[in-house]
Coordinates of C-alpha atoms in Angstrom, one line a residue:
M282 CA 105.5 95.6 125.2
N283 CA 105.1 99.6 124.4
V284 CA 104.9 100.1 120.8
V285 CA 104.1 103.4 118.8
V286 CA 103.7 103.3 115.3
L287 CA 104.1 106.8 113.3
G288 CA 101.4 107.5 110.6
A289 CA 97.8 106.5 110.7
G290 CA 97.4 105.8 107.1
V291 CA 96.5 101.7 105.5
I292 CA 100.0 100.9 106.7
G293 CA 100.0 102.2 110.4
V294 CA 96.7 101.2 111.1
T295 CA 97.2 97.6 109.7
T296 CA 100.6 97.5 111.5
A297 CA 98.7 98.7 114.7
Y298 CA 96.3 95.9 114.5
Y299 CA 98.8 93.4 113.9
M300 CA 101.2 94.3 117.0
A301 CA 98.0 94.6 119.4
K302 CA 97.0 91.1 118.0
D303 CA 100.7 89.8 119.2
G304 CA 99.5 91.4 122.8
A305 CA 101.4 94.7 122.4
S306 CA 100.1 98.2 124.0
V307 CA 100.0 100.5 121.1
T308 CA 100.0 104.1 120.3
V309 CA 99.5 105.4 116.9
I310 CA 100.0 109.1 116.3
D311 CA 99.0 111.2 113.2
R312 CA 99.0 114.6 112.5
Q313 CA 95.4 114.1 110.7
P314 CA 92.1 114.5 112.2
G315 CA 91.5 110.6 111.6
A316 CA 92.7 107.6 109.8
G317 CA 93.6 106.9 106.2
L318 CA 93.4 110.7 105.3
E319 CA 96.5 111.2 103.2
T320 CA 97.6 108.5 100.8
S321 CA 95.2 106.1 102.0
Y322 CA 92.3 108.5 101.4
A323 CA 91.2 108.3 97.4
N324 CA 93.8 106.0 95.7
G325 CA 92.8 103.5 92.7
G326 CA 91.0 101.1 95.3
Q327 CA 92.9 97.7 93.4
I328 CA 94.6 94.8 95.8
S329 CA 96.6 94.0 93.0
A330 CA 99.0 91.2 93.9
N331 CA 99.2 90.1 90.4
H332 CA 100.7 93.3 89.2
V333 CA 103.9 94.4 91.1
T334 CA 106.0 94.7 88.2
P335 CA 107.8 97.9 89.6
W336 CA 108.2 101.1 87.6
A337 CA 111.9 100.4 86.9
T338 CA 112.0 98.6 83.7
P339 CA 114.2 98.4 80.7
S340 CA 111.5 100.5 78.6
T341 CA 110.6 102.7 81.3
P342 CA 113.3 105.4 80.5
W343 CA 112.4 105.6 76.8
K344 CA 108.6 105.7 77.2
A345 CA 109.5 108.5 79.8
L346 CA 111.2 110.3 77.0
R347 CA 108.5 110.2 74.5
W348 CA 106.3 111.9 77.2
L349 CA 108.6 114.8 77.8
G350 CA 106.7 118.2 77.3
R351 CA 102.9 116.0 77.6
S352 CA 100.7 117.6 80.4
D353 CA 99.0 114.4 80.3
A354 CA 101.8 111.9 80.7
P355 CA 101.3 108.9 82.8
L356 CA 104.9 109.8 84.4
L357 CA 105.5 113.5 84.3
L358 CA 109.0 114.9 85.5
H359 CA 109.1 118.7 86.4
A360 CA 112.4 120.5 85.6
R361 CA 113.7 122.0 88.9
W362 CA 116.5 122.1 91.0
D363 CA 116.0 118.8 93.7
P364 CA 119.0 116.8 94.8
A365 CA 117.2 114.2 96.2
L366 CA 115.2 113.6 93.4
A367 CA 118.2 113.2 91.5
A368 CA 119.4 110.9 93.6
W369 CA 116.7 109.0 93.4
L370 CA 116.5 109.0 89.8
A371 CA 120.0 107.4 89.8
R372 CA 119.3 104.1 91.5
F373 CA 115.7 103.9 89.7
L374 CA 117.7 103.9 86.4
A375 CA 120.1 101.4 87.9
N376 CA 117.2 99.3 88.5
C377 CA 115.7 99.4 84.6
T378 CA 117.8 96.2 83.7
R379 CA 115.6 92.6 83.3
A380 CA 117.7 91.3 85.9
R381 CA 116.8 93.9 88.9
V382 CA 113.6 93.4 87.4
R383 CA 113.1 89.7 88.2
I384 CA 114.6 90.3 91.7
N385 CA 112.0 93.2 92.3
I386 CA 109.1 91.3 91.2
E387 CA 109.9 88.0 93.4
R388 CA 110.4 90.5 96.1
A389 CA 107.5 92.6 95.8
L390 CA 105.1 89.1 94.8
G391 CA 106.4 87.8 98.0
V392 CA 104.4 90.9 100.3
A393 CA 101.5 91.3 97.8
L394 CA 100.7 87.8 98.1
E395 CA 100.9 87.2 101.4
S396 CA 99.0 90.0 102.0
R397 CA 96.4 89.0 100.2
R398 CA 96.4 86.2 102.2
Q399 CA 95.8 88.3 104.8
I400 CA 92.9 90.3 104.2
A401 CA 90.6 87.6 103.6
R402 CA 91.7 86.4 107.4
L403 CA 91.4 89.9 108.6
R404 CA 87.7 90.5 107.1
A405 CA 86.7 87.3 108.8
E406 CA 88.2 88.2 112.0
T407 CA 86.9 91.4 112.1
G408 CA 83.8 91.7 109.8
I409 CA 84.6 95.1 108.5
V410 CA 82.8 96.4 104.8
Y411 CA 84.5 98.7 103.1
D412 CA 83.3 98.1 99.2
A413 CA 85.2 95.0 98.6
L414 CA 85.0 93.5 95.1
T415 CA 86.8 90.0 94.5
R416 CA 86.1 89.5 90.9
G417 CA 89.5 90.1 89.8
I418 CA 91.5 92.8 88.0
L419 CA 91.1 93.1 83.9
H420 CA 94.2 94.6 82.4
I421 CA 93.2 95.8 78.8
F422 CA 95.3 96.4 75.8
R423 CA 94.8 98.7 72.8
D424 CA 97.8 98.7 71.2
P425 CA 99.1 95.4 69.7
R426 CA 103.1 96.2 70.5
D427 CA 102.2 96.9 74.1
F428 CA 99.9 93.6 74.5
H429 CA 103.2 91.4 73.1
D430 CA 105.4 92.9 75.5
A431 CA 103.3 92.4 78.1
L432 CA 102.9 88.8 77.6
P433 CA 106.3 87.5 78.9
G434 CA 105.9 89.6 81.9
A435 CA 102.1 87.5 82.4
D436 CA 104.3 84.2 81.8
L437 CA 106.8 85.5 84.4
M438 CA 104.2 85.9 87.4
T439 CA 102.1 82.7 86.4
S440 CA 105.8 80.9 87.0
L441 CA 106.1 82.8 90.6
G442 CA 102.8 81.4 91.7
C443 CA 99.8 84.0 90.0
E444 CA 97.1 83.1 87.9
R445 CA 97.0 85.2 84.9
R446 CA 94.8 84.4 81.8
V447 CA 95.4 86.2 78.8
V448 CA 92.0 86.6 76.8
D449 CA 91.4 88.9 73.1
A450 CA 89.4 91.6 72.6
E451 CA 85.8 89.3 73.0
G452 CA 87.4 87.7 76.0
C453 CA 87.9 91.3 77.7
I454 CA 83.9 92.1 76.8
A455 CA 82.9 88.7 78.3
L456 CA 84.3 89.4 81.2
E457 CA 83.2 93.5 81.7
P458 CA 80.3 94.1 79.2
A459 CA 81.0 98.0 79.5
L460 CA 83.9 97.8 77.5
A461 CA 81.3 96.9 74.4
S462 CA 81.4 100.3 73.1
V463 CA 85.2 100.5 72.6
R464 CA 85.3 97.0 71.2
D465 CA 87.1 98.3 68.1
Q466 CA 89.8 99.7 70.1
L467 CA 90.9 96.3 72.2
V468 CA 93.3 93.7 71.2
G469 CA 93.4 91.5 74.2
G470 CA 93.5 91.5 77.8
I471 CA 95.2 89.5 81.0
F472 CA 92.9 88.6 83.5
S473 CA 94.0 88.1 87.5
P474 CA 90.8 86.4 88.9
Q475 CA 92.2 86.0 92.6
D476 CA 92.7 89.8 92.8
E477 CA 90.7 92.4 94.5
S478 CA 89.5 96.2 94.9
G479 CA 88.0 98.1 97.7
D480 CA 87.6 101.2 99.5
A481 CA 91.2 102.0 101.0
H482 CA 89.9 104.6 103.0
V483 CA 87.0 103.2 104.6
F484 CA 89.1 99.7 105.5
T485 CA 91.7 101.9 107.0
R486 CA 88.8 103.8 109.5
E487 CA 87.0 100.8 110.2
L488 CA 90.1 99.0 111.0
A489 CA 91.3 101.7 113.4
R490 CA 87.6 101.5 115.1
V491 CA 88.3 97.9 115.4
C492 CA 91.9 98.6 117.3
A493 CA 90.4 101.5 119.2
E494 CA 87.7 98.7 120.5
R495 CA 90.6 96.1 121.2
G496 CA 92.9 99.2 123.3
V497 CA 94.9 101.1 120.5
V498 CA 95.3 104.3 121.5
F499 CA 94.9 107.1 118.5
R500 CA 96.9 110.3 119.1
F501 CA 95.5 112.2 116.1
G502 CA 96.0 115.8 115.2
E503 CA 99.7 115.4 117.0
T504 CA 102.8 116.3 114.7
V505 CA 105.8 114.1 115.2
R506 CA 108.7 116.1 115.4
R507 CA 111.9 114.3 116.1
L508 CA 113.3 111.0 117.2
R509 CA 115.7 111.3 119.9
P510 CA 118.2 108.8 120.2
A511 CA 119.6 107.8 123.5
A512 CA 122.6 109.0 124.9
A513 CA 126.1 107.7 123.9
G514 CA 126.7 104.4 125.5
G515 CA 125.6 100.7 124.9
A516 CA 123.7 99.6 121.9
R517 CA 121.9 102.5 119.4
R518 CA 118.2 103.3 120.4
I519 CA 115.6 105.9 119.8
A520 CA 115.0 107.5 123.6
A521 CA 111.8 108.9 122.8
V522 CA 109.5 110.5 120.2
E523 CA 109.4 114.3 120.4
T524 CA 105.9 115.6 119.1
D525 CA 104.6 119.0 118.7
R526 CA 102.5 118.0 122.1
D527 CA 104.4 115.8 124.3
E528 CA 107.5 113.2 124.7
I529 CA 106.7 109.4 124.2
E530 CA 108.8 106.6 125.5
A531 CA 108.3 103.2 123.8
D532 CA 109.7 99.6 123.6
V533 CA 109.5 99.8 119.6
I534 CA 109.0 102.9 117.2
I535 CA 107.6 102.1 114.3
V536 CA 107.9 104.6 110.8
A537 CA 105.0 104.1 108.6
L538 CA 104.8 107.8 107.7
A539 CA 105.1 107.1 103.9
S540 CA 106.6 110.2 102.0
F541 CA 107.5 111.9 104.8
S542 CA 109.5 109.1 106.7
P543 CA 112.6 110.2 105.2
R544 CA 112.6 113.4 106.6
L545 CA 112.4 112.0 110.1
L546 CA 115.0 109.5 109.5
A547 CA 117.6 111.7 108.0
P548 CA 119.1 113.4 111.3
L549 CA 119.6 109.6 112.4
G550 CA 122.1 109.5 109.6
L551 CA 119.2 106.9 107.8
R552 CA 119.1 107.4 104.3
L553 CA 115.8 106.2 103.0
P554 CA 115.7 106.7 99.3
V555 CA 111.6 106.8 99.1
Y556 CA 110.5 110.1 97.0
P557 CA 107.0 111.2 96.8
A558 CA 105.2 110.1 93.4
K559 CA 102.2 112.3 93.1
G560 CA 98.9 110.4 91.7
Y561 CA 95.4 112.0 91.1
S562 CA 92.3 110.4 91.0
V563 CA 88.3 111.3 90.3
T564 CA 85.6 109.6 92.5
V565 CA 82.0 109.5 90.2
P566 CA 78.7 108.6 91.8
V567 CA 77.4 106.3 89.1
A568 CA 73.7 105.6 90.2
G569 CA 71.0 106.0 87.8
H570 CA 73.8 105.2 85.0
A571 CA 74.2 101.8 83.7
G572 CA 78.0 102.2 81.8
A573 CA 80.1 101.8 84.8
P574 CA 82.3 98.6 85.1
T575 CA 82.0 96.2 88.1
V576 CA 85.0 94.4 87.5
S577 CA 88.8 96.7 88.1
L578 CA 90.4 97.6 85.1
I579 CA 93.5 98.7 84.3
D580 CA 94.2 100.5 80.8
D581 CA 97.6 100.0 79.7
A582 CA 97.3 103.1 77.3
F583 CA 97.0 105.9 79.9
K584 CA 98.1 103.6 82.8
M585 CA 94.9 104.3 84.4
V586 CA 92.8 102.2 86.7
Y587 CA 89.0 101.9 87.3
S588 CA 87.7 100.3 90.7
R589 CA 83.8 100.2 91.2
L590 CA 83.3 101.3 94.7
G591 CA 79.5 100.4 95.6
E592 CA 77.5 103.4 94.3
R593 CA 80.8 105.3 93.1
L594 CA 83.4 105.0 89.8
R595 CA 87.2 105.3 91.4
I596 CA 89.2 106.5 88.1
A597 CA 92.7 107.0 89.2
G598 CA 96.3 107.4 87.6
T599 CA 99.5 109.5 86.5
G600 CA 102.9 109.6 88.5
E601 CA 104.1 113.4 89.0
F602 CA 107.7 113.9 90.5
I603 CA 107.1 117.4 91.8
G604 CA 108.3 117.0 95.5
H605 CA 105.3 117.1 98.1
D606 CA 103.2 119.5 96.4
V607 CA 99.7 118.1 97.0
R608 CA 98.0 121.0 95.0
I609 CA 95.7 119.5 92.4
S610 CA 96.3 120.0 88.6
E611 CA 92.9 121.2 87.2
A612 CA 94.3 119.8 83.9
R613 CA 95.7 116.2 85.1
G614 CA 92.3 115.9 86.9
R615 CA 90.5 116.7 83.9
F616 CA 92.3 114.6 81.4
L617 CA 91.6 111.3 84.0
L618 CA 87.9 112.3 84.0
R619 CA 87.5 112.8 80.1
T620 CA 89.5 109.8 79.2
A621 CA 87.2 107.6 81.4
L622 CA 84.3 109.2 80.0
E623 CA 86.0 108.4 76.5
L624 CA 86.2 104.7 77.3
F625 CA 82.5 104.5 79.8
P626 CA 80.3 107.4 78.2
D627 CA 77.7 106.2 80.5
C628 CA 79.8 105.6 83.9
G629 CA 78.5 108.4 85.9
D630 CA 77.4 111.8 86.6
A631 CA 80.5 114.2 85.4
G632 CA 79.0 116.9 87.1
R633 CA 79.5 115.8 90.8
A634 CA 82.9 114.5 90.1
E635 CA 85.1 114.9 93.0
F636 CA 89.5 115.2 92.2
W637 CA 91.9 114.2 94.6
A638 CA 95.8 114.2 95.0
G639 CA 98.4 112.3 97.0
L640 CA 101.9 111.5 97.6
R641 CA 103.0 107.9 97.0
P642 CA 106.2 107.1 98.7
A643 CA 108.0 105.4 96.0
T644 CA 111.4 103.3 96.4
P645 CA 113.6 103.1 93.5
D646 CA 113.1 99.5 92.9
G647 CA 109.8 99.2 93.8
V648 CA 109.9 97.1 97.0
P649 CA 109.0 98.5 100.0
V650 CA 111.1 98.9 102.7
I651 CA 110.2 96.9 106.0
G652 CA 112.4 95.6 109.2
R653 CA 115.3 96.6 111.5
T654 CA 117.5 99.9 111.5
G655 CA 120.6 100.5 112.7
F656 CA 118.5 101.7 115.9
E657 CA 117.6 98.4 117.9
N658 CA 114.1 99.5 118.6
L659 CA 113.3 101.2 115.6
F660 CA 112.1 99.6 112.7
L661 CA 110.3 100.8 109.2
N662 CA 107.0 99.7 107.2
T663 CA 107.1 102.2 104.6
G664 CA 107.7 102.8 100.4
H665 CA 105.1 100.9 99.4
G666 CA 104.6 103.4 96.2
T667 CA 101.3 102.5 94.3
L668 CA 101.2 99.3 96.1
G669 CA 100.4 100.3 99.7
W670 CA 96.9 99.7 99.6
T671 CA 98.0 95.7 98.0
M672 CA 100.7 95.2 100.3
A673 CA 99.5 96.6 103.8
A674 CA 98.3 93.4 105.7
G675 CA 100.9 91.3 104.5
S676 CA 103.6 94.1 105.1
A677 CA 102.2 94.4 109.0
R678 CA 102.3 90.7 109.5
I679 CA 105.7 90.6 108.3
L680 CA 106.7 93.1 110.7
A681 CA 105.2 92.0 113.1
D682 CA 106.9 88.3 112.9
V683 CA 110.3 90.4 112.4
I684 CA 109.7 92.3 115.9
A685 CA 108.5 89.0 117.6
G686 CA 111.4 87.0 116.0
R687 CA 109.3 84.6 114.7
P688 CA 110.0 82.9 111.1
A689 CA 108.1 85.5 108.4
P690 CA 106.1 83.9 106.0
V691 CA 108.2 85.3 103.2
P692 CA 111.8 85.6 102.8
L693 CA 113.1 89.1 104.1
D694 CA 116.2 89.1 101.9
G695 CA 116.2 92.5 100.1
L696 CA 113.1 94.0 102.0
A697 CA 114.9 96.0 105.2
L698 CA 116.9 99.7 104.8
D699 CA 120.4 97.6 104.4
R700 CA 119.9 97.0 101.1
F701 CA 120.1 100.5 100.0
A702 CA 123.6 100.5 101.9

């Protein structure tokens, strides 16, 4: 079976790995000169299976209203004519109900937990090293009301098979001593001991190397132009992938182009409600500084995450809806760095901080799109939002099972594109 995977981010490369593992002849196409150089390059670094609560919740619209006009808002909407965003927001608001939140959490959690199982196996199979830490993730709270409101969600996740431990302020410091300087600001935390962290870019690059050693062909620096459907008659199929260099035929075509997936699918009449949510990160060298955390953290007050990647600290956060614009706003980048230094004054060399922005492919319900389309040889693995690194291995395993006709390890209901019909 000849398989073409479009996209060499963490989703595309893990998909290629599992398809090759099934014996397929795999080709990966990406416009960048190497693997993992866009959304996967400098994300928050968390494999946070226990933190899949979607952005669409009953409280989100009210919080967004309070954040209007703030340049440092965790969620920032720009006033501009954008029909795609308007349609996406309408679907998003429809998912801001308690009933929808539970359904969406169950769907996303199934993928995330399977992914955590798969990545442990993948590490053992390949031996790749990517600054992985299996010390859990600590979600800290500074506002008593926010802490109180988060407890039912922790109970829900526990009922669905997660391990979530509620701890007080002293418990937070016991887990991460670097928080001691802000003891008076903490009201408590929720600890997920089975979650992980690591460098998604290094993981993607190293897994691509393993794939290449096993026969996967990577065509870097090549841009996909369109998917050409077969001539009328018979089953609906994609006849070929047209790029700026060539035309490629395949038995199976998998779209893993993150925020650019909708553009490729629209001419086929496939409406994929994925919209880019720009996120920012700052990476700070920590050598010679004693105040950097070693447990991966989520700071609820600012919706920011912290992950220790060897001798670096990754600081990430914010969601900005401004289309496909990846320009770095210095104000938002500096806000992340300043907030990190207030929390961890001696966390690293701020003068050598590296700023980055990338587009996260968000669906309105917070659940990725995995599975079949209306074309018999065209499949999707996209729309993972902020959880691409968390869900990559599980999504790839699930899709490989779907393509092979095997029973999937999680329920497939609500994962494919047809849920948006």
